[in-house]
Amino acid sequence: MLRKMLHLVVLVVGLALMPIPALADVSPVGAHTLERGAVVRGYELIAAAPNLLASNDSLTPPLTDGAPQARPLPQVASYYTWQGVMHILGGWDHLCFVLCLCLLARGRFLLALVTTFTLGHSLSLGLAFFDVIHVPVPPVEVVIALSIAFMAREALRAQRNGLDQGAEVRRRQIAVVAGFGLLHGLGFATVLHELGVAPGERASGLLFFNAGVELGQLLFVGAVLGVMGIAGAFDRREPVRRAALYFAGLVGCFWAVERVAGFSLGIA
């Protein structure tokens, strides 16, 4: 059974890393590597093709002479919340990091780690979106990928040493997750900038986009815990956990190398 599972992991890794010509301009992590054109400004898209999204008016900002009009708050809320949910569920690097958190801890400590990650990326998202801080995107993308490999390693070490670790180790892990959360928030801010937020919607757009990110994150955490519960019912929790962590770590390393290469060659 374990051998079949490892074969499946190898197959999945191979498929995940396989280049697809039709998607050559899209980052393998989904939505937030902006240099590859994975995100298009909402207002520019509508201005260029005003009829493209006509069937989904509630999710698109109306235009008057090329300028976005102010929208009712419920419409703003639905639009940016949906964008946040779709970004996090399509942002494979963010999901891999959260996966490592789910496999590192359990119970109240897992809640503490997820909350710390949320506070960290919410803070940096707000600061970067309002231009309080400015950080180049490519190095951030590299470190985000490395954060996945680091947390996968941390979770594997915790598995060997026992998940119930001392208070000092837990404090260190919380501090590390807080720092990585700040970095992931910078990636979220770049996406929100690229959505083309109207001046009158900046505060509400930030609030509801972040709420959507958190909602998507909670959905993913629930899905991971559900899968692990099913694996535990068949006495396969530890093999599944170990395979998932090795998968996340390998993919994180691959993304880091790919992003460094793209950054160095100017092909990000």
mmCIF file of C-alpha atoms in Angstrom:
data_model
loop_
_atom_site.group_PDB
_atom_site.id
_atom_site.type_symbol
_atom_site.label_atom_id
_atom_site.label_comp_id
_atom_site.label_asym_id
_atom_site.label_seq_id
_atom_site.Cartn_x
_atom_site.Cartn_y
_atom_site.Cartn_z
ATOM 1 C CA MET A 1 0.000 0.000 0.000
ATOM 2 C CA LEU A 2 2.803 2.398 0.948
ATOM 3 C CA ARG A 3 4.682 1.554 -2.249
ATOM 4 C CA LYS A 4 1.598 2.362 -4.337
ATOM 5 C CA MET A 5 1.183 5.631 -2.461
ATOM 6 C CA LEU A 6 4.805 6.622 -3.110
ATOM 7 C CA HIS A 7 4.384 5.776 -6.800
ATOM 8 C CA LEU A 8 1.320 8.009 -6.864
ATOM 9 C CA VAL A 9 3.256 10.860 -5.244
ATOM 10 C CA VAL A 10 6.042 10.519 -7.830
ATOM 11 C CA LEU A 11 3.457 10.592 -10.617
ATOM 12 C CA VAL A 12 1.763 13.674 -9.175
ATOM 13 C CA VAL A 13 5.101 15.459 -8.769
ATOM 14 C CA GLY A 14 6.001 14.629 -12.351
ATOM 15 C CA LEU A 15 2.725 15.963 -13.667
ATOM 16 C CA ALA A 16 2.945 19.074 -11.515
ATOM 17 C CA LEU A 17 6.406 19.911 -12.774
ATOM 18 C CA MET A 18 5.740 19.039 -16.420
ATOM 19 C CA PRO A 19 5.895 22.140 -18.670
ATOM 20 C CA ILE A 20 2.682 22.764 -20.625
ATOM 21 C CA PRO A 21 3.182 24.939 -23.746
ATOM 22 C CA ALA A 22 -0.361 26.296 -23.665
ATOM 23 C CA LEU A 23 0.297 27.660 -20.183
ATOM 24 C CA ALA A 24 3.771 28.993 -20.805
ATOM 25 C CA ASP A 25 2.820 32.489 -19.726
ATOM 26 C CA VAL A 26 1.164 31.394 -16.506
ATOM 27 C CA SER A 27 3.023 30.785 -13.251
ATOM 28 C CA PRO A 28 2.801 27.239 -11.882
ATOM 29 C CA VAL A 29 1.676 28.660 -8.558
ATOM 30 C CA GLY A 30 -1.411 30.287 -9.979
ATOM 31 C CA ALA A 31 -2.516 33.807 -9.449
ATOM 32 C CA HIS A 32 0.055 36.048 -7.918
ATOM 33 C CA THR A 33 3.277 35.875 -9.966
ATOM 34 C CA LEU A 34 2.441 39.017 -11.848
ATOM 35 C CA GLU A 35 5.377 39.140 -14.210
ATOM 36 C CA ARG A 36 3.963 36.101 -16.020
ATOM 37 C CA GLY A 37 0.656 37.723 -16.734
ATOM 38 C CA ALA A 38 -1.361 35.515 -14.387
ATOM 39 C CA VAL A 39 -3.474 38.475 -13.259
ATOM 40 C CA VAL A 40 -5.110 41.081 -15.469
ATOM 41 C CA ARG A 41 -6.291 44.452 -14.185
ATOM 42 C CA GLY A 42 -10.038 44.283 -13.849
ATOM 43 C CA TYR A 43 -10.688 47.784 -15.164
ATOM 44 C CA GLU A 44 -8.275 47.447 -18.083
ATOM 45 C CA LEU A 45 -9.884 44.151 -19.069
ATOM 46 C CA ILE A 46 -13.336 45.718 -19.085
ATOM 47 C CA ALA A 47 -12.191 48.870 -20.868
ATOM 48 C CA ALA A 48 -10.582 46.761 -23.594
ATOM 49 C CA ALA A 49 -13.523 44.378 -23.947
ATOM 50 C CA PRO A 50 -16.645 45.949 -22.438
ATOM 51 C CA ASN A 51 -18.907 43.089 -23.483
ATOM 52 C CA LEU A 52 -16.635 40.290 -22.274
ATOM 53 C CA LEU A 53 -18.087 40.157 -18.782
ATOM 54 C CA ALA A 54 -21.531 41.558 -19.506
ATOM 55 C CA SER A 55 -23.197 38.428 -18.180
ATOM 56 C CA ASN A 56 -21.602 38.894 -14.748
ATOM 57 C CA ASP A 57 -22.345 42.527 -13.929
ATOM 58 C CA SER A 58 -22.398 42.033 -10.176
ATOM 59 C CA LEU A 59 -18.716 41.116 -10.197
ATOM 60 C CA THR A 60 -17.434 43.880 -12.480
ATOM 61 C CA PRO A 61 -17.070 47.621 -11.868
ATOM 62 C CA PRO A 62 -19.293 49.766 -14.155
ATOM 63 C CA LEU A 63 -17.606 52.339 -16.357
ATOM 64 C CA THR A 64 -18.559 55.849 -17.384
ATOM 65 C CA ASP A 65 -16.320 57.368 -20.081
ATOM 66 C CA GLY A 66 -13.598 54.887 -19.178
ATOM 67 C CA ALA A 67 -13.589 55.664 -15.437
ATOM 68 C CA PRO A 68 -14.909 53.240 -12.800
ATOM 69 C CA GLN A 69 -18.057 54.326 -10.996
ATOM 70 C CA ALA A 70 -18.637 53.939 -7.281
ATOM 71 C CA ARG A 71 -20.579 50.769 -6.520
ATOM 72 C CA PRO A 72 -22.909 49.849 -3.667
ATOM 73 C CA LEU A 73 -21.146 48.236 -0.710
ATOM 74 C CA PRO A 74 -22.803 44.812 -1.171
ATOM 75 C CA GLN A 75 -21.523 44.692 -4.751
ATOM 76 C CA VAL A 76 -18.040 45.719 -3.654
ATOM 77 C CA ALA A 77 -18.125 43.100 -0.904
ATOM 78 C CA SER A 78 -19.167 40.275 -3.230
ATOM 79 C CA TYR A 79 -16.616 41.215 -5.892
ATOM 80 C CA TYR A 80 -13.527 41.474 -3.684
ATOM 81 C CA THR A 81 -14.492 38.604 -1.391
ATOM 82 C CA TRP A 82 -14.824 36.373 -4.435
ATOM 83 C CA GLN A 83 -11.477 37.577 -5.785
ATOM 84 C CA GLY A 84 -9.837 36.778 -2.445
ATOM 85 C CA VAL A 85 -11.336 33.295 -2.299
ATOM 86 C CA MET A 86 -10.337 32.501 -5.869
ATOM 87 C CA HIS A 87 -6.833 33.826 -5.372
ATOM 88 C CA ILE A 88 -6.050 31.729 -2.316
ATOM 89 C CA LEU A 89 -7.637 28.590 -3.784
ATOM 90 C CA GLY A 90 -5.626 29.090 -6.989
ATOM 91 C CA GLY A 91 -2.405 30.125 -5.229
ATOM 92 C CA TRP A 92 -0.692 26.774 -4.893
ATOM 93 C CA ASP A 93 2.316 28.124 -3.021
ATOM 94 C CA HIS A 94 0.100 29.650 -0.323
ATOM 95 C CA LEU A 95 -1.890 26.421 -0.084
ATOM 96 C CA CYS A 96 1.265 24.321 0.208
ATOM 97 C CA PHE A 97 2.430 26.501 3.087
ATOM 98 C CA VAL A 98 -0.918 26.160 4.878
ATOM 99 C CA LEU A 99 -0.799 22.407 4.206
ATOM 100 C CA CYS A 100 2.516 22.237 6.058
ATOM 101 C CA LEU A 101 0.989 24.107 8.991
ATOM 102 C CA CYS A 102 -1.897 21.627 9.118
ATOM 103 C CA LEU A 103 0.568 18.728 9.156
ATOM 104 C CA LEU A 104 2.894 20.360 11.673
ATOM 105 C CA ALA A 105 0.429 20.889 14.508
ATOM 106 C CA ARG A 106 -3.009 19.996 15.758
ATOM 107 C CA GLY A 107 -5.643 21.320 18.099
ATOM 108 C CA ARG A 108 -5.070 24.674 19.737
ATOM 109 C CA PHE A 109 -1.502 24.949 18.513
ATOM 110 C CA LEU A 110 -2.669 24.556 14.905
ATOM 111 C CA LEU A 111 -5.216 27.301 15.563
ATOM 112 C CA ALA A 112 -2.411 29.478 16.951
ATOM 113 C CA LEU A 113 -0.225 28.887 13.882
ATOM 114 C CA VAL A 114 -3.010 29.599 11.384
ATOM 115 C CA THR A 115 -4.032 32.721 13.321
ATOM 116 C CA THR A 116 -0.424 33.927 13.409
ATOM 117 C CA PHE A 117 -0.081 33.383 9.663
ATOM 118 C CA THR A 118 -3.349 35.269 9.115
ATOM 119 C CA LEU A 119 -2.276 38.235 11.249
ATOM 120 C CA GLY A 120 1.105 38.368 9.527
ATOM 121 C CA HIS A 121 -0.159 38.388 5.960
ATOM 122 C CA SER A 122 -3.061 40.720 6.828
ATOM 123 C CA LEU A 123 -0.617 43.281 8.244
ATOM 124 C CA SER A 124 1.796 43.227 5.311
ATOM 125 C CA LEU A 125 -1.093 43.125 2.819
ATOM 126 C CA GLY A 126 -2.463 46.388 4.205
ATOM 127 C CA LEU A 127 0.922 48.100 4.466
ATOM 128 C CA ALA A 128 1.972 47.127 0.950
ATOM 129 C CA PHE A 129 -1.398 47.904 -0.617
ATOM 130 C CA PHE A 130 -1.377 51.434 0.804
ATOM 131 C CA ASP A 131 2.273 51.854 -0.286
ATOM 132 C CA VAL A 132 3.623 52.160 3.248
ATOM 133 C CA ILE A 133 6.259 49.562 2.386
ATOM 134 C CA HIS A 134 7.784 48.732 -0.991
ATOM 135 C CA VAL A 135 9.442 45.365 -1.600
ATOM 136 C CA PRO A 136 10.491 44.007 -5.038
ATOM 137 C CA VAL A 137 8.259 41.129 -6.103
ATOM 138 C CA PRO A 138 10.802 38.565 -7.478
ATOM 139 C CA PRO A 139 12.822 38.115 -4.242
ATOM 140 C CA VAL A 140 9.591 37.826 -2.273
ATOM 141 C CA GLU A 141 8.377 35.090 -4.622
ATOM 142 C CA VAL A 142 11.621 33.161 -4.111
ATOM 143 C CA VAL A 143 11.414 33.371 -0.317
ATOM 144 C CA ILE A 144 7.738 32.344 -0.378
ATOM 145 C CA ALA A 145 8.755 29.178 -2.237
ATOM 146 C CA LEU A 146 11.566 28.548 0.251
ATOM 147 C CA SER A 147 9.133 29.022 3.130
ATOM 148 C CA ILE A 148 7.231 25.958 1.918
ATOM 149 C CA ALA A 149 10.361 23.804 1.928
ATOM 150 C CA PHE A 150 11.320 25.117 5.373
ATOM 151 C CA MET A 151 7.916 24.394 6.918
ATOM 152 C CA ALA A 152 7.803 20.941 5.306
ATOM 153 C CA ARG A 153 11.163 20.178 6.899
ATOM 154 C CA GLU A 154 9.955 21.576 10.223
ATOM 155 C CA ALA A 155 6.882 19.332 10.114
ATOM 156 C CA LEU A 156 8.967 16.258 9.262
ATOM 157 C CA ARG A 157 11.281 17.009 12.184
ATOM 158 C CA ALA A 158 8.268 17.411 14.452
ATOM 159 C CA GLN A 159 7.030 14.022 13.285
ATOM 160 C CA ARG A 160 10.303 12.395 14.310
ATOM 161 C CA ASN A 161 10.433 14.215 17.648
ATOM 162 C CA GLY A 162 6.714 13.929 18.401
ATOM 163 C CA LEU A 163 4.070 16.553 17.674
ATOM 164 C CA ASP A 164 3.759 17.487 21.358
ATOM 165 C CA GLN A 165 6.873 19.659 21.559
ATOM 166 C CA GLY A 166 8.129 21.997 24.256
ATOM 167 C CA ALA A 167 7.052 25.595 24.782
ATOM 168 C CA GLU A 168 10.347 26.988 23.475
ATOM 169 C CA VAL A 169 10.050 25.108 20.185
ATOM 170 C CA ARG A 170 6.466 26.264 19.781
ATOM 171 C CA ARG A 171 7.388 29.900 20.380
ATOM 172 C CA ARG A 172 10.090 29.635 17.728
ATOM 173 C CA GLN A 173 7.665 28.079 15.265
ATOM 174 C CA ILE A 174 5.093 30.814 15.888
ATOM 175 C CA ALA A 175 7.754 33.487 15.287
ATOM 176 C CA VAL A 176 8.840 31.808 12.041
ATOM 177 C CA VAL A 177 5.245 31.501 10.810
ATOM 178 C CA ALA A 178 4.633 35.176 11.624
ATOM 179 C CA GLY A 179 7.640 36.176 9.515
ATOM 180 C CA PHE A 180 6.590 34.004 6.608
ATOM 181 C CA GLY A 181 3.061 35.377 6.921
ATOM 182 C CA LEU A 182 4.421 38.875 6.349
ATOM 183 C CA LEU A 183 6.060 37.679 3.130
ATOM 184 C CA HIS A 184 2.956 35.920 1.850
ATOM 185 C CA GLY A 185 0.956 39.092 2.491
ATOM 186 C CA LEU A 186 3.218 40.969 0.083
ATOM 187 C CA GLY A 187 2.191 38.501 -2.619
ATOM 188 C CA PHE A 188 -1.487 39.109 -1.817
ATOM 189 C CA ALA A 189 -0.965 42.881 -2.014
ATOM 190 C CA THR A 190 0.532 42.604 -5.482
ATOM 191 C CA VAL A 191 -2.547 40.758 -6.695
ATOM 192 C CA LEU A 192 -4.889 43.324 -5.172
ATOM 193 C CA HIS A 193 -2.955 46.138 -6.884
ATOM 194 C CA GLU A 194 -3.277 44.324 -10.198
ATOM 195 C CA LEU A 195 -7.041 44.053 -9.849
ATOM 196 C CA GLY A 196 -7.212 47.804 -10.465
ATOM 197 C CA VAL A 197 -9.032 48.879 -7.303
ATOM 198 C CA ALA A 198 -11.026 52.092 -7.743
ATOM 199 C CA PRO A 199 -9.865 54.983 -5.504
ATOM 200 C CA GLY A 200 -13.164 55.043 -3.646
ATOM 201 C CA GLU A 201 -12.997 51.310 -2.970
ATOM 202 C CA ARG A 202 -9.478 50.987 -1.614
ATOM 203 C CA ALA A 203 -10.366 50.482 2.050
ATOM 204 C CA SER A 204 -13.399 48.284 1.415
ATOM 205 C CA GLY A 205 -11.608 46.399 -1.353
ATOM 206 C CA LEU A 206 -8.727 45.592 0.989
ATOM 207 C CA LEU A 207 -11.094 44.515 3.753
ATOM 208 C CA PHE A 208 -13.212 42.194 1.634
ATOM 209 C CA PHE A 209 -10.315 40.810 -0.415
ATOM 210 C CA ASN A 210 -8.583 39.845 2.818
ATOM 211 C CA ALA A 211 -11.833 38.360 4.120
ATOM 212 C CA GLY A 212 -12.069 36.261 0.959
ATOM 213 C CA VAL A 213 -8.494 35.066 1.410
ATOM 214 C CA GLU A 214 -9.286 34.010 4.980
ATOM 215 C CA LEU A 215 -12.486 32.265 3.901
ATOM 216 C CA GLY A 216 -10.654 30.309 1.216
ATOM 217 C CA GLN A 217 -7.906 29.471 3.683
ATOM 218 C CA LEU A 218 -10.424 28.123 6.206
ATOM 219 C CA LEU A 219 -12.055 26.007 3.498
ATOM 220 C CA PHE A 220 -8.675 24.524 2.625
ATOM 221 C CA VAL A 221 -7.771 23.845 6.262
ATOM 222 C CA GLY A 222 -11.097 22.085 6.721
ATOM 223 C CA ALA A 223 -10.489 19.982 3.615
ATOM 224 C CA VAL A 224 -7.004 18.963 4.791
ATOM 225 C CA LEU A 225 -8.243 18.011 8.249
ATOM 226 C CA GLY A 226 -11.068 16.027 6.651
ATOM 227 C CA VAL A 227 -8.682 14.093 4.413
ATOM 228 C CA MET A 228 -6.355 13.390 7.335
ATOM 229 C CA GLY A 229 -9.305 12.196 9.392
ATOM 230 C CA ILE A 230 -10.282 9.752 6.655
ATOM 231 C CA ALA A 231 -6.661 8.577 6.373
ATOM 232 C CA GLY A 232 -6.587 8.051 10.129
ATOM 233 C CA ALA A 233 -9.743 5.956 9.981
ATOM 234 C CA PHE A 234 -7.897 3.566 7.632
ATOM 235 C CA ASP A 235 -4.728 3.684 9.756
ATOM 236 C CA ARG A 236 -2.872 5.547 7.005
ATOM 237 C CA ARG A 237 -2.503 8.953 8.641
ATOM 238 C CA GLU A 238 1.292 8.926 9.048
ATOM 239 C CA PRO A 239 2.120 7.578 5.553
ATOM 240 C CA VAL A 240 -0.199 10.162 3.978
ATOM 241 C CA ARG A 241 1.220 12.923 6.171
ATOM 242 C CA ARG A 242 4.807 12.019 5.314
ATOM 243 C CA ALA A 243 4.102 11.742 1.572
ATOM 244 C CA ALA A 244 2.296 15.110 1.547
ATOM 245 C CA LEU A 245 5.169 16.829 3.358
ATOM 246 C CA TYR A 246 7.798 15.418 1.003
ATOM 247 C CA PHE A 247 5.643 16.475 -1.937
ATOM 248 C CA ALA A 248 5.257 20.031 -0.577
ATOM 249 C CA GLY A 249 8.961 20.312 0.204
ATOM 250 C CA LEU A 250 10.039 19.133 -3.240
ATOM 251 C CA VAL A 251 7.616 21.443 -5.013
ATOM 252 C CA GLY A 252 8.739 24.376 -2.845
ATOM 253 C CA CYS A 253 12.374 23.728 -3.770
ATOM 254 C CA PHE A 254 11.468 23.436 -7.452
ATOM 255 C CA TRP A 255 9.577 26.743 -7.403
ATOM 256 C CA ALA A 256 12.463 28.449 -5.617
ATOM 257 C CA VAL A 257 14.985 27.294 -8.229
ATOM 258 C CA GLU A 258 12.627 28.171 -11.077
ATOM 259 C CA ARG A 259 11.996 31.665 -9.717
ATOM 260 C CA VAL A 260 15.670 32.348 -9.049
ATOM 261 C CA ALA A 261 16.478 31.232 -12.600
ATOM 262 C CA GLY A 262 13.728 33.398 -14.046
ATOM 263 C CA PHE A 263 14.774 36.356 -11.919
ATOM 264 C CA SER A 264 18.446 35.977 -12.880
ATOM 265 C CA LEU A 265 17.697 35.583 -16.586
ATOM 266 C CA GLY A 266 15.086 38.319 -16.638
ATOM 267 C CA ILE A 267 12.308 35.971 -17.786
ATOM 268 C CA ALA A 268 10.062 36.127 -14.703
#
